[in-house]
XYZ file of C-alpha atoms in Angstrom:
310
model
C 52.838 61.594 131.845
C 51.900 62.439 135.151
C 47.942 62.760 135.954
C 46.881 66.449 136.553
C 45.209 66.519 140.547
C 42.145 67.676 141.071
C 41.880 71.056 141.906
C 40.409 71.639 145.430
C 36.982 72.926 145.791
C 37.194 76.144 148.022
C 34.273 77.069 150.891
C 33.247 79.441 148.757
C 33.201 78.514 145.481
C 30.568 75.524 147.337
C 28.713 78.401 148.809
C 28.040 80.204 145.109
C 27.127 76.888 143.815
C 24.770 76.745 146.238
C 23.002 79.782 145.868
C 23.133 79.241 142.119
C 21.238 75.706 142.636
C 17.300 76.002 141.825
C 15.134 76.005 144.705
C 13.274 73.474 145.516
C 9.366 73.487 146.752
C 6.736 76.466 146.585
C 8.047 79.793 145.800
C 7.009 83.028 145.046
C 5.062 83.522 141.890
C 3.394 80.274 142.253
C -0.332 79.376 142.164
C -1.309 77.157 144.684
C -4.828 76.355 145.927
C -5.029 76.873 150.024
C -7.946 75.747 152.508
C -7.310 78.132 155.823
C -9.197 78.626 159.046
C -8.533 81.801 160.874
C -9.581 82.979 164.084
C -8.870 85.486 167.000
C -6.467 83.985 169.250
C -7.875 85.663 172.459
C -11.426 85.787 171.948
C -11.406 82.687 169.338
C -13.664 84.622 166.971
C -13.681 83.295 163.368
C -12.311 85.613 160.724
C -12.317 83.653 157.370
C -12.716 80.018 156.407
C -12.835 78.152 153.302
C -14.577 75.299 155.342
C -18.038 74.761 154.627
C -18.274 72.298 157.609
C -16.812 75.483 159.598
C -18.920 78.014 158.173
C -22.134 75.986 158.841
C -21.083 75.930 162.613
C -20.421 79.525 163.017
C -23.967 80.454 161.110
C -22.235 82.036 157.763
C -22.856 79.062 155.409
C -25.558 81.276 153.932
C -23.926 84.489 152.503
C -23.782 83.594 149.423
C -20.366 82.398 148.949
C -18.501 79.601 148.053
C -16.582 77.849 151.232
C -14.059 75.557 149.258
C -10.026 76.404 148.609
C -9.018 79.420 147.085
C -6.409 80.325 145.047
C -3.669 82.632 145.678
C -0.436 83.362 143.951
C 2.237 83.348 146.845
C 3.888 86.037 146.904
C 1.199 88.546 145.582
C -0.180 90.052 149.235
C -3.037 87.287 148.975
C -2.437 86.154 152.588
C -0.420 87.284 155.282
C 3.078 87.419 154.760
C 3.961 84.927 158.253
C 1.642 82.032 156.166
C 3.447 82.975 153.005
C 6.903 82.135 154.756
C 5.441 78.646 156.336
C 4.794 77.641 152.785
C 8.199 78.994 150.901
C 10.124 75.708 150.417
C 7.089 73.050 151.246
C 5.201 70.567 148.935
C 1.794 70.430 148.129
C 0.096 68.606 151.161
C 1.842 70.819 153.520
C -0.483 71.846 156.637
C 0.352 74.197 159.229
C -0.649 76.806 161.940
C 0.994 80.188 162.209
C 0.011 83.263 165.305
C 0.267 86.222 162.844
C 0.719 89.511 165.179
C -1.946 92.155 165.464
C 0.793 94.434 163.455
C 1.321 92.611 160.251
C -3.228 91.062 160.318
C -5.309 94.374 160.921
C -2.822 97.094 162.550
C -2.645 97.288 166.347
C -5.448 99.325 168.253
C -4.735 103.348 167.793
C -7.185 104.903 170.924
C -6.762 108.373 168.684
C -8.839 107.010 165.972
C -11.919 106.845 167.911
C -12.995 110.260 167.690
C -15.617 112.553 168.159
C -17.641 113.836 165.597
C -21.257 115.854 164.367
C -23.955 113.426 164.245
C -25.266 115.479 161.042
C -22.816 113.626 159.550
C -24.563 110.191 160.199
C -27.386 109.383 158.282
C -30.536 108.599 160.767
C -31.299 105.056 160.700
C -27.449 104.692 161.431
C -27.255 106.620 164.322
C -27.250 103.718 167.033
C -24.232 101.722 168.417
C -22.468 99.085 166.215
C -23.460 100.913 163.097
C -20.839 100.515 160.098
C -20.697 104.379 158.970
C -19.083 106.634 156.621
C -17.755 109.704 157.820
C -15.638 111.889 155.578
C -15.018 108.823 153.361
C -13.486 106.853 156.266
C -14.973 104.022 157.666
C -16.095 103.723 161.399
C -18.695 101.978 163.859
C -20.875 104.276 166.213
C -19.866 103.893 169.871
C -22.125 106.000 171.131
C -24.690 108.967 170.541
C -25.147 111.871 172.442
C -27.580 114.309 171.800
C -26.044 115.886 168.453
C -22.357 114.528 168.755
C -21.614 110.661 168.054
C -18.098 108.733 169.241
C -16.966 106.686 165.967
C -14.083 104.570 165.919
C -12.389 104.549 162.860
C -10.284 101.425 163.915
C -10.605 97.909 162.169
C -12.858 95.786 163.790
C -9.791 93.301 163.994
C -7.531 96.035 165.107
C -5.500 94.735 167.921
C -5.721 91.422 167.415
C -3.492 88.436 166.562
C -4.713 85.787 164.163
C -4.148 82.338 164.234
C -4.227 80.768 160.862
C -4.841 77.239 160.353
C -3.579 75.984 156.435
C -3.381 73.285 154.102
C -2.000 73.724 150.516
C -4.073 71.380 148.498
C -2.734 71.812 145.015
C -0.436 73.404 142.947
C -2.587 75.115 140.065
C -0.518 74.668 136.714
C -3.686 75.500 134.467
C -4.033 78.813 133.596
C -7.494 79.750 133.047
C -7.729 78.245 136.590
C -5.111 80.794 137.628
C -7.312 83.534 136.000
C -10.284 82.299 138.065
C -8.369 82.206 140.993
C -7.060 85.814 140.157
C -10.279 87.633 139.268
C -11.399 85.567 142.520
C -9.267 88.095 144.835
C -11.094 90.890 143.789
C -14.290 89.918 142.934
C -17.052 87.030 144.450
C -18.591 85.529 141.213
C -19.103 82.942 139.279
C -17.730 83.567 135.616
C -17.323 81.831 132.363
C -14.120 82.400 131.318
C -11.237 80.884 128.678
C -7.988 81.175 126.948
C -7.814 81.943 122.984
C -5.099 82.426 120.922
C -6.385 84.932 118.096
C -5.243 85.967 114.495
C -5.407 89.273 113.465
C -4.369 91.918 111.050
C -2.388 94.846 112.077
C -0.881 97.573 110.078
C 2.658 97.940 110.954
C 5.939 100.061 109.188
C 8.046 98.101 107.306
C 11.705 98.507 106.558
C 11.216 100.719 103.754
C 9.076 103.223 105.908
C 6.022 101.531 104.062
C 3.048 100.584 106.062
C 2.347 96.841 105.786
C -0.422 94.657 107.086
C 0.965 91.238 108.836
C -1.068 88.610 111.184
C -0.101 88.756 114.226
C -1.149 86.150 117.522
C -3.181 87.776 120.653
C -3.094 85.531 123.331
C -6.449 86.913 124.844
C -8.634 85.744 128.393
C -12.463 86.050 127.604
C -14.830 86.419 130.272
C -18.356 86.113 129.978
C -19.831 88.770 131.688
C -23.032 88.721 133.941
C -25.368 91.952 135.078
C -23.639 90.780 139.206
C -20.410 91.711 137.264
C -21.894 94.963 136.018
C -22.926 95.947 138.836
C -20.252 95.082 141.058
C -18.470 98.504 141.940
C -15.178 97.037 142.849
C -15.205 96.001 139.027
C -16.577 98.995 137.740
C -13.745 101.421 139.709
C -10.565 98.863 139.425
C -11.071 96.975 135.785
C -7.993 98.360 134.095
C -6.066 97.133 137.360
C -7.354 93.925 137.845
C -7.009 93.295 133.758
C -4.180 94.647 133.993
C -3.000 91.950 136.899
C -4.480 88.917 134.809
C -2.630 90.474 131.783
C 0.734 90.124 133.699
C 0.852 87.189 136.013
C -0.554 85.046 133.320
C 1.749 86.572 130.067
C -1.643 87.251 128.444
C -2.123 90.095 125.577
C -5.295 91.519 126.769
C -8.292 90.489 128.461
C -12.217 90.945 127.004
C -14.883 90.996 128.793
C -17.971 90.315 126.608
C -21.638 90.249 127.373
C -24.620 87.678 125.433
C -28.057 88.587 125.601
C -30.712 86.085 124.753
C -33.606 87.442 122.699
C -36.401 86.069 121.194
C -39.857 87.654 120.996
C -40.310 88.725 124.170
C -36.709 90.576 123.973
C -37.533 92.158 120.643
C -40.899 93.454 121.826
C -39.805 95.025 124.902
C -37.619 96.599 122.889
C -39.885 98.093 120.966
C -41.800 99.621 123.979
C -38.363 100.807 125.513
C -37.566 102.620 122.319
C -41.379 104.214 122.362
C -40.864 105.238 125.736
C -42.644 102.817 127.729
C -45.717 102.855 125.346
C -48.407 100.444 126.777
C -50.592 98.118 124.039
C -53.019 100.649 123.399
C -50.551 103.014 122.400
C -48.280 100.725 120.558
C -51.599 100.033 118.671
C -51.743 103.598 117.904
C -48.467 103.997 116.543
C -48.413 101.336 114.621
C -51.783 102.381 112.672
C -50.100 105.572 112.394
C -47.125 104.469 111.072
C -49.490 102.268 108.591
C -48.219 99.235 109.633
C -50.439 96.138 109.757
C -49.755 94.561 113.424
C -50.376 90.782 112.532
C -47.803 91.134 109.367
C -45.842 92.483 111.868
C -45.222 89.955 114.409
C -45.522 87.291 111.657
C -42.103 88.426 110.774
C -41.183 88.812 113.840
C -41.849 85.151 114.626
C -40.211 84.283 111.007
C -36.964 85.910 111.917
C -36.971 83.941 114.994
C -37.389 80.671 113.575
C -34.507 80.744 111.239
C -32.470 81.668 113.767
Protein backbone atom coordinates (compact mmCIF):
# COMPACT_ATOMS: atom_id res chain seq x y z
CA UNK A 1 0.00 0.00 0.00
CA UNK A 2 1.38 3.06 -1.12
CA UNK A 3 2.02 5.95 1.63
CA UNK A 4 -0.46 8.92 1.23
CA UNK A 5 2.02 12.40 0.57
CA UNK A 6 1.74 15.07 2.51
CA UNK A 7 -0.44 17.57 1.42
CA UNK A 8 1.33 20.92 0.69
CA UNK A 9 0.88 23.76 2.98
CA UNK A 10 -0.39 26.78 0.83
CA UNK A 11 0.88 30.72 1.53
CA UNK A 12 -2.17 31.24 2.83
CA UNK A 13 -3.36 28.70 4.77
CA UNK A 14 0.41 29.73 6.78
CA UNK A 15 -0.82 33.25 6.80
CA UNK A 16 -4.38 32.27 8.75
CA UNK A 17 -2.39 30.18 11.03
CA UNK A 18 -0.59 32.95 11.78
CA UNK A 19 -3.05 35.34 12.62
CA UNK A 20 -4.85 32.62 14.55
CA UNK A 21 -1.51 32.10 16.78
CA UNK A 22 -1.81 33.96 20.34
CA UNK A 23 0.13 36.98 20.66
CA UNK A 24 2.83 37.17 22.45
CA UNK A 25 3.97 40.14 25.03
CA UNK A 26 1.77 43.12 26.49
CA UNK A 27 -1.49 43.68 24.93
CA UNK A 28 -4.41 45.54 25.31
CA UNK A 29 -6.46 44.91 28.38
CA UNK A 30 -3.47 44.32 30.42
CA UNK A 31 -2.41 45.87 33.77
CA UNK A 32 0.96 46.80 33.88
CA UNK A 33 2.71 49.12 36.35
CA UNK A 34 4.74 52.09 34.31
CA UNK A 35 7.42 54.67 35.74
CA UNK A 36 7.41 57.69 32.91
CA UNK A 37 9.12 61.04 32.70
CA UNK A 38 7.59 63.53 30.40
CA UNK A 39 8.66 66.77 29.32
CA UNK A 40 8.30 69.56 26.60
CA UNK A 41 10.57 68.81 23.89
CA UNK A 42 11.28 72.52 22.98
CA UNK A 43 11.26 74.26 26.12
CA UNK A 44 12.19 70.94 28.24
CA UNK A 45 9.49 71.76 30.78
CA UNK A 46 8.42 68.79 32.97
CA UNK A 47 4.86 67.61 32.57
CA UNK A 48 4.44 64.45 34.79
CA UNK A 49 6.83 62.10 36.56
CA UNK A 50 6.50 59.21 38.72
CA UNK A 51 10.17 59.93 39.87
CA UNK A 52 10.55 61.13 43.22
CA UNK A 53 14.31 61.81 42.55
CA UNK A 54 12.78 63.95 39.51
CA UNK A 55 10.14 65.61 41.29
CA UNK A 56 12.50 66.73 44.13
CA UNK A 57 14.66 68.48 41.37
CA UNK A 58 11.95 70.31 39.68
CA UNK A 59 10.46 71.60 43.31
CA UNK A 60 7.04 69.38 43.16
CA UNK A 61 8.09 66.64 45.65
CA UNK A 62 5.74 68.42 48.03
CA UNK A 63 2.15 68.34 46.57
CA UNK A 64 1.03 65.84 48.24
CA UNK A 65 1.34 62.99 45.99
CA UNK A 66 2.84 59.87 45.65
CA UNK A 67 5.92 59.85 42.93
CA UNK A 68 6.31 55.95 42.46
CA UNK A 69 4.82 53.74 39.25
CA UNK A 70 1.40 53.85 38.40
CA UNK A 71 -0.81 51.60 37.05
CA UNK A 72 -2.58 51.70 33.87
CA UNK A 73 -4.53 49.20 31.90
CA UNK A 74 -3.09 49.51 28.24
CA UNK A 75 -5.39 50.08 26.15
CA UNK A 76 -7.88 52.11 28.36
CA UNK A 77 -6.78 55.99 27.25
CA UNK A 78 -4.42 55.93 30.46
CA UNK A 79 -1.44 57.26 28.43
CA UNK A 80 -0.97 58.43 25.12
CA UNK A 81 -1.76 56.21 22.47
CA UNK A 82 2.20 56.57 20.64
CA UNK A 83 3.53 54.99 24.36
CA UNK A 84 0.71 52.51 24.23
CA UNK A 85 2.05 51.22 20.73
CA UNK A 86 5.93 51.15 22.05
CA UNK A 87 4.70 48.73 24.64
CA UNK A 88 2.14 46.37 22.44
CA UNK A 89 4.28 43.22 21.97
CA UNK A 90 7.22 44.00 24.74
CA UNK A 91 8.04 42.27 28.12
CA UNK A 92 8.04 43.60 31.36
CA UNK A 93 11.47 45.47 31.70
CA UNK A 94 10.91 47.17 28.49
CA UNK A 95 12.18 50.98 28.55
CA UNK A 96 11.74 53.41 25.94
CA UNK A 97 11.37 57.09 24.70
CA UNK A 98 8.64 58.16 22.32
CA UNK A 99 8.12 62.32 20.75
CA UNK A 100 4.27 62.22 21.01
CA UNK A 101 2.97 65.21 18.59
CA UNK A 102 1.32 68.31 19.94
CA UNK A 103 -1.99 66.74 18.10
CA UNK A 104 -2.48 63.45 19.77
CA UNK A 105 -0.71 65.21 23.88
CA UNK A 106 -2.78 68.54 24.41
CA UNK A 107 -4.26 69.64 20.83
CA UNK A 108 -2.19 72.03 18.71
CA UNK A 109 -2.39 75.89 19.51
CA UNK A 110 -5.96 77.38 18.10
CA UNK A 111 -5.09 81.56 18.12
CA UNK A 112 -9.23 81.78 17.99
CA UNK A 113 -9.52 80.51 21.43
CA UNK A 114 -7.91 83.36 23.02
CA UNK A 115 -10.66 85.67 23.11
CA UNK A 116 -11.93 88.67 24.43
CA UNK A 117 -14.26 88.89 27.05
CA UNK A 118 -16.21 91.23 30.11
CA UNK A 119 -14.05 91.35 33.02
CA UNK A 120 -17.44 91.18 35.18
CA UNK A 121 -17.10 87.87 34.41
CA UNK A 122 -13.79 87.41 36.42
CA UNK A 123 -13.97 87.35 39.92
CA UNK A 124 -11.54 90.25 41.46
CA UNK A 125 -8.66 88.72 43.06
CA UNK A 126 -8.35 86.83 39.62
CA UNK A 127 -8.21 89.58 37.49
CA UNK A 128 -4.28 89.71 36.88
CA UNK A 129 -2.19 87.81 34.23
CA UNK A 130 -1.58 84.02 34.59
CA UNK A 131 -4.77 83.60 36.50
CA UNK A 132 -6.51 80.03 35.97
CA UNK A 133 -10.28 81.33 35.40
CA UNK A 134 -13.65 80.17 34.67
CA UNK A 135 -15.53 81.83 32.16
CA UNK A 136 -18.83 80.42 30.98
CA UNK A 137 -17.76 77.02 32.40
CA UNK A 138 -14.63 76.93 30.19
CA UNK A 139 -11.38 77.11 31.45
CA UNK A 140 -8.82 79.93 30.57
CA UNK A 141 -5.69 81.99 31.92
CA UNK A 142 -5.90 85.93 31.91
CA UNK A 143 -3.54 87.45 29.33
CA UNK A 144 -4.24 90.65 29.99
CA UNK A 145 -6.68 93.32 31.62
CA UNK A 146 -7.83 96.33 30.27
CA UNK A 147 -9.90 98.61 31.95
CA UNK A 148 -13.30 96.50 31.96
CA UNK A 149 -12.44 93.89 29.14
CA UNK A 150 -9.84 90.94 29.90
CA UNK A 151 -7.97 88.68 26.92
CA UNK A 152 -8.39 84.88 28.19
CA UNK A 153 -7.04 82.10 26.40
CA UNK A 154 -9.01 79.21 26.56
CA UNK A 155 -6.12 77.01 25.13
CA UNK A 156 -4.30 74.20 27.20
CA UNK A 157 -1.40 75.33 28.79
CA UNK A 158 0.37 72.40 26.82
CA UNK A 159 -1.40 73.31 23.68
CA UNK A 160 1.09 73.24 20.93
CA UNK A 161 3.46 71.26 22.24
CA UNK A 162 5.10 67.86 21.63
CA UNK A 163 5.94 65.61 24.55
CA UNK A 164 8.67 63.47 24.95
CA UNK A 165 7.95 60.55 27.14
CA UNK A 166 10.53 58.67 28.83
CA UNK A 167 9.09 54.82 30.11
CA UNK A 168 9.84 51.79 31.84
CA UNK A 169 7.23 49.00 32.40
CA UNK A 170 8.13 47.63 35.74
CA UNK A 171 5.58 44.92 36.29
CA UNK A 172 2.84 43.20 35.03
CA UNK A 173 0.00 43.51 37.80
CA UNK A 174 -1.84 40.01 37.92
CA UNK A 175 -3.50 40.82 41.44
CA UNK A 176 -6.62 42.25 41.29
CA UNK A 177 -7.32 44.35 44.16
CA UNK A 178 -4.00 45.90 42.96
CA UNK A 179 -5.71 46.46 39.61
CA UNK A 180 -8.63 48.15 41.52
CA UNK A 181 -6.10 50.44 43.24
CA UNK A 182 -4.50 51.16 40.21
CA UNK A 183 -8.02 51.85 38.61
CA UNK A 184 -9.65 54.08 41.22
CA UNK A 185 -5.96 55.63 41.04
CA UNK A 186 -6.84 57.26 37.46
CA UNK A 187 -9.50 59.13 38.75
CA UNK A 188 -8.88 59.86 42.06
CA UNK A 189 -5.38 60.80 44.32
CA UNK A 190 -5.93 58.82 47.62
CA UNK A 191 -4.95 56.49 49.70
CA UNK A 192 -7.76 53.76 50.26
CA UNK A 193 -8.34 50.55 52.03
CA UNK A 194 -9.75 48.41 49.78
CA UNK A 195 -10.41 44.32 49.15
CA UNK A 196 -12.02 41.57 47.28
CA UNK A 197 -14.99 39.39 48.94
CA UNK A 198 -16.89 36.84 47.62
CA UNK A 199 -20.42 37.13 49.45
CA UNK A 200 -23.50 34.79 50.06
CA UNK A 201 -26.73 36.02 49.84
CA UNK A 202 -30.39 35.35 49.52
CA UNK A 203 -32.34 36.46 46.60
CA UNK A 204 -35.86 35.83 45.65
CA UNK A 205 -36.01 34.60 42.21
CA UNK A 206 -39.11 32.80 39.85
CA UNK A 207 -38.88 29.37 39.58
CA UNK A 208 -40.04 27.07 36.85
CA UNK A 209 -43.41 26.78 38.09
CA UNK A 210 -43.91 30.68 38.10
CA UNK A 211 -43.32 30.32 41.98
CA UNK A 212 -41.06 32.73 43.66
CA UNK A 213 -38.16 30.93 45.37
CA UNK A 214 -35.34 32.12 47.56
CA UNK A 215 -31.73 30.60 46.43
CA UNK A 216 -28.02 31.80 47.61
CA UNK A 217 -26.44 33.24 45.24
CA UNK A 218 -22.30 34.50 45.12
CA UNK A 219 -21.53 38.48 44.77
CA UNK A 220 -18.16 38.90 43.94
CA UNK A 221 -18.01 42.48 45.56
CA UNK A 222 -14.75 45.30 45.87
CA UNK A 223 -15.04 47.12 49.34
CA UNK A 224 -13.51 50.32 49.83
CA UNK A 225 -13.06 51.94 52.96
CA UNK A 226 -14.01 55.28 52.61
CA UNK A 227 -12.30 58.46 54.11
CA UNK A 228 -13.96 62.23 54.60
CA UNK A 229 -10.77 63.22 51.40
CA UNK A 230 -13.01 60.69 49.48
CA UNK A 231 -16.19 62.50 50.48
CA UNK A 232 -15.20 65.38 49.64
CA UNK A 233 -13.48 64.81 46.55
CA UNK A 234 -15.89 66.21 43.74
CA UNK A 235 -14.53 64.15 40.96
CA UNK A 236 -15.96 61.20 43.19
CA UNK A 237 -18.96 62.78 44.18
CA UNK A 238 -20.04 63.74 40.22
CA UNK A 239 -18.51 60.40 38.42
CA UNK A 240 -19.10 57.37 41.17
CA UNK A 241 -21.53 55.33 39.14
CA UNK A 242 -18.83 55.64 36.23
CA UNK A 243 -15.84 54.94 37.88
CA UNK A 244 -17.79 51.84 39.83
CA UNK A 245 -19.03 51.13 37.04
CA UNK A 246 -15.29 50.84 35.31
CA UNK A 247 -13.94 48.72 38.38
CA UNK A 248 -17.17 46.62 37.98
CA UNK A 249 -16.12 45.75 34.34
CA UNK A 250 -12.42 45.56 33.85
CA UNK A 251 -12.14 43.49 36.93
CA UNK A 252 -15.53 40.98 36.28
CA UNK A 253 -16.67 42.23 39.71
CA UNK A 254 -20.59 42.23 40.80
CA UNK A 255 -20.68 45.53 42.43
CA UNK A 256 -18.54 47.71 44.31
CA UNK A 257 -19.34 49.24 48.15
CA UNK A 258 -18.04 51.89 49.42
CA UNK A 259 -18.45 51.88 53.24
CA UNK A 260 -17.55 54.38 55.88
CA UNK A 261 -16.32 53.44 59.99
CA UNK A 262 -16.58 55.96 62.49
CA UNK A 263 -14.80 55.57 65.76
CA UNK A 264 -16.78 56.63 68.82
CA UNK A 265 -16.28 56.51 72.24
CA UNK A 266 -17.29 59.18 74.76
CA UNK A 267 -16.22 62.00 73.24
CA UNK A 268 -18.20 60.86 69.90
CA UNK A 269 -21.35 60.08 71.84
CA UNK A 270 -21.32 63.41 73.66
CA UNK A 271 -20.88 65.58 70.80
CA UNK A 272 -23.56 63.94 69.60
CA UNK A 273 -25.65 64.81 72.04
CA UNK A 274 -24.89 68.60 71.69
CA UNK A 275 -25.30 68.28 67.78
CA UNK A 276 -28.72 66.80 68.26
CA UNK A 277 -29.56 69.82 70.95
CA UNK A 278 -28.44 72.21 68.55
CA UNK A 279 -25.13 73.15 69.64
CA UNK A 280 -26.24 73.40 73.36
CA UNK A 281 -23.18 74.50 75.48
CA UNK A 282 -22.70 72.75 79.28
CA UNK A 283 -24.85 75.07 80.93
CA UNK A 284 -27.59 74.34 78.78
CA UNK A 285 -27.09 70.67 78.45
CA UNK A 286 -27.30 70.97 82.32
CA UNK A 287 -30.59 72.50 81.88
CA UNK A 288 -32.06 70.02 79.77
CA UNK A 289 -31.08 67.35 81.40
CA UNK A 290 -32.70 68.57 84.88
CA UNK A 291 -35.60 69.18 82.80
CA UNK A 292 -35.82 66.09 81.32
CA UNK A 293 -35.27 64.66 85.09
CA UNK A 294 -32.37 62.97 84.32
CA UNK A 295 -29.58 62.62 86.90
CA UNK A 296 -26.22 63.69 84.90
CA UNK A 297 -23.66 61.44 86.85
CA UNK A 298 -26.09 58.20 86.25
CA UNK A 299 -25.90 59.40 83.02
CA UNK A 300 -22.45 59.28 81.89
CA UNK A 301 -21.91 56.28 84.23
CA UNK A 302 -23.71 54.43 81.57
CA UNK A 303 -22.30 56.05 79.16
CA UNK A 304 -18.84 54.94 80.27
CA UNK A 305 -20.46 51.28 80.99
CA UNK A 306 -21.57 50.91 77.43
CA UNK A 307 -18.18 51.78 76.40
CA UNK A 308 -16.36 49.36 78.32
CA UNK A 309 -18.10 46.32 77.12
CA UNK A 310 -17.57 47.26 73.92
Amino acid sequence: MSEEPEAEVTEEETDAEEEQAPEEGLQEGDFVRLAYTARTVESDDLVDTTDAEVAEEEGIEDEGRDFEPRTIVLGAGHIFESVEEGIYGEEVGTEGTVVVPAEEAFGEYDPEEVRTVSADKIDEDDRYPGASVQVDGQQGYVETIIGGRARVDFNHPLAGDDIEYDYEVVEEVDDRTEKAEGLLGMYIDADLDMWIETDEEEEEVEGEDGETETETVEKETLYIESTPQLSMNQQWMFQKQQIAQDIIDRLDLDRVIVQETIDGGMGGMMGGMGGMMGGAGEADLEEALEDADVDEEELVEELEAEADEE
